[in-house]
Coordinates of C-alpha atoms in Angstrom, one line a residue:
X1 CA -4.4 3.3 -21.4
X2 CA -7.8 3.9 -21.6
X3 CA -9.1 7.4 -21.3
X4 CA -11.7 8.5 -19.1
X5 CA -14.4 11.1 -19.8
X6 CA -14.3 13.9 -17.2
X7 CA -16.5 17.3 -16.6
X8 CA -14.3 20.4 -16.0
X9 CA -16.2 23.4 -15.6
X10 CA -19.5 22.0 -17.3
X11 CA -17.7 20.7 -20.0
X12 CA -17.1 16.8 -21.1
X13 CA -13.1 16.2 -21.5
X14 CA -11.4 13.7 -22.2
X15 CA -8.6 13.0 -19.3
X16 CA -5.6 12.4 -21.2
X17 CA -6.4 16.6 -22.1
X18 CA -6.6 17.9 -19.2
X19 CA -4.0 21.0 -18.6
X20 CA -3.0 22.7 -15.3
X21 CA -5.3 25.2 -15.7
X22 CA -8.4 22.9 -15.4
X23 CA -7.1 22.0 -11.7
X24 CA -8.9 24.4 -9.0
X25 CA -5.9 26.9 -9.2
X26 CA -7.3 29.9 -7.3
X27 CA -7.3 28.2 -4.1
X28 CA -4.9 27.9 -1.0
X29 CA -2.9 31.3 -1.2
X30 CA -3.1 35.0 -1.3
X31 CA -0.9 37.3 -3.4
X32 CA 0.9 40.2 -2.4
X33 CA 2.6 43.1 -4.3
X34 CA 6.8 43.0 -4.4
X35 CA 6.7 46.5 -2.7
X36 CA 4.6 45.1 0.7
X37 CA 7.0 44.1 3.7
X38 CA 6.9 41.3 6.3
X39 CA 4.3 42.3 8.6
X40 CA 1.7 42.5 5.4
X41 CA 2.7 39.3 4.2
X42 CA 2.5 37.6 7.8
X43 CA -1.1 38.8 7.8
X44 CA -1.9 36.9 5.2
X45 CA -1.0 34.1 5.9
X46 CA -2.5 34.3 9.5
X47 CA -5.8 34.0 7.2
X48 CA -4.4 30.8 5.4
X49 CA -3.7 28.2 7.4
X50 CA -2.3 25.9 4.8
X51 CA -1.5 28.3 2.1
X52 CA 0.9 30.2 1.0
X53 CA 1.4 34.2 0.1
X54 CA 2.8 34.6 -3.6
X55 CA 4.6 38.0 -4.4
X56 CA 3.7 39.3 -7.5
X57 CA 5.9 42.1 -9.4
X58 CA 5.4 44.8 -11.0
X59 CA 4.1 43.4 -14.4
X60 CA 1.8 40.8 -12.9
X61 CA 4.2 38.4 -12.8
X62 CA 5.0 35.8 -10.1
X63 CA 8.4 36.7 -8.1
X64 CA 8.3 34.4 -5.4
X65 CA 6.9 32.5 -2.1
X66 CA 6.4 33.3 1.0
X67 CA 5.2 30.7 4.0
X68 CA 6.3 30.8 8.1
X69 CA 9.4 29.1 6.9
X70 CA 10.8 32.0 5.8
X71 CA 10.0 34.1 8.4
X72 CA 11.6 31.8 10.7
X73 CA 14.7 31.6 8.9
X74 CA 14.8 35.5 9.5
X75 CA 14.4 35.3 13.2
X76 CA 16.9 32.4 13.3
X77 CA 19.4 34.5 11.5
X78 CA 18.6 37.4 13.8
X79 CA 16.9 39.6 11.4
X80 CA 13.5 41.1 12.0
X81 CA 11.1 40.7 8.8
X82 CA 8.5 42.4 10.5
X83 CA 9.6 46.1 8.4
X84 CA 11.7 43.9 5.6
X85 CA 10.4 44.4 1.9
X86 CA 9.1 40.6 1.2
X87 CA 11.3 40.4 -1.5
X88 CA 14.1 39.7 0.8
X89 CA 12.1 37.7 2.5
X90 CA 10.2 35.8 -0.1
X91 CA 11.7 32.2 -1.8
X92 CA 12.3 32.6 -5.4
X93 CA 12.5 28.5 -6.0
X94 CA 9.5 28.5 -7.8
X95 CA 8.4 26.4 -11.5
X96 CA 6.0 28.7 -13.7
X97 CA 3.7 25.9 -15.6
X98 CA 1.4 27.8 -18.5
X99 CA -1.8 27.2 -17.6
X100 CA -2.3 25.2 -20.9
X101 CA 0.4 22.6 -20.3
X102 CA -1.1 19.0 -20.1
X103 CA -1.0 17.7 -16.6
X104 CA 0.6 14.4 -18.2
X105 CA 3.8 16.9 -18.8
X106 CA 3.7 18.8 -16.1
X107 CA 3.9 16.5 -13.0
X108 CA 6.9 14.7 -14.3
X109 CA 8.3 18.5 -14.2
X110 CA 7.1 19.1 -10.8
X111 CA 8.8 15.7 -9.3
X112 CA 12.0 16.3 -11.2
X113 CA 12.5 19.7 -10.4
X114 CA 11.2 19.6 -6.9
X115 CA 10.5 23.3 -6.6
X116 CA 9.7 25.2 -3.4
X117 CA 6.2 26.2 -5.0
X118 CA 4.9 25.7 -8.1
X119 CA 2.8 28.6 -9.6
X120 CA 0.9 28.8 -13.0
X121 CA 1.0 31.5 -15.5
X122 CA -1.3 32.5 -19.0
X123 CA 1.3 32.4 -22.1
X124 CA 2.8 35.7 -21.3
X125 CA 4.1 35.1 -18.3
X126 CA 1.4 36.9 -15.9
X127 CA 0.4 35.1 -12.7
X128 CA -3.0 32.9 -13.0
X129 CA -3.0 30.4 -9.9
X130 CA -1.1 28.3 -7.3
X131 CA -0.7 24.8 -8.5
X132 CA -0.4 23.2 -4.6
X133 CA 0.5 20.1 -3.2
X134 CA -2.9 19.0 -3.0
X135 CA -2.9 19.9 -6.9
X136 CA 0.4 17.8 -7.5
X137 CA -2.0 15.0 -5.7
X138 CA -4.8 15.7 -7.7
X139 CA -2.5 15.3 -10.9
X140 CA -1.1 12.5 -10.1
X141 CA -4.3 10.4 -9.5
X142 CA -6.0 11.6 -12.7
X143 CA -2.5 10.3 -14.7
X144 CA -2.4 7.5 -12.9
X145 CA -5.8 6.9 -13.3
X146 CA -5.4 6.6 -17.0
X147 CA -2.3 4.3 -17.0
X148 CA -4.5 2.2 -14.8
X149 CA -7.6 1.7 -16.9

């Protein structure tokens, strides 16, 4: 496969390099702290009508997701998240990609693993980005791209 030269943030790179971190990341959610409960969270994502609300711990690292589907399991179960710290409320089937993982390596991750939400992370651990579905997308046209060159 040929490679194909691409511009990520005003720089030439080559495509076969390109890592998680050089998707647009810092779109499509909001973060919230592990301490917030329901009502906070559900504000948020009022304000992000695709997204998703990512709970964040203590030490800046990612905990978990939160989108309506959880609150309506809540109701369905006949539990009120409105006052419920979001950590009960939150989905913890997440996949932490390092933000310097190739995206060659990291979508055959994604599709095997088939997480709930996929966040990314610096090399310690601490919360960078969302990698969303449109992400995945993106990932998977810029691999496939190469194969098919």
């Amino acid at each position: 496969a040929m490679s194909k030269k691409v511009v990520v943030s005003g720089q030439e790179k080559d495509s076969r390099q390109l890592t998680v971190g050089d998707l647009e990341i810092t779109d499509e959610f909001k973060t919230i702290d592990v301490e917030a409960v329901g009502k906070d969270a559900a504000k948020k994502l009022m304000g992000i009508p695709r997204g998703v609300v990512l709970v964040i711990d203590t030490e800046d690292k990612p905990a978990g997701v939160i989108t309506a589907r959880e609150f309506l399991i809540k109701i369905v179960n006949g539990e009120n998240p409105t006052k419920m710290a979001v950590n009960k409320i939150m989905n913890t089937n997440i996949l932490q990609l390092q933000e310097t993982m190739l995206l060659d390596e990291a979508v055959p991750e994604v599709t095997t693993k088939d997480p709930y939400a996929v966040v990314v992370t610096d090399q310690g651990g601490k919360f960078k980005g969302y990698f969303s579905p449109m992400d995945y997308q993106e990932a998977l046209a810029r691999i496939n791209y190469q194969r098919n060159v």
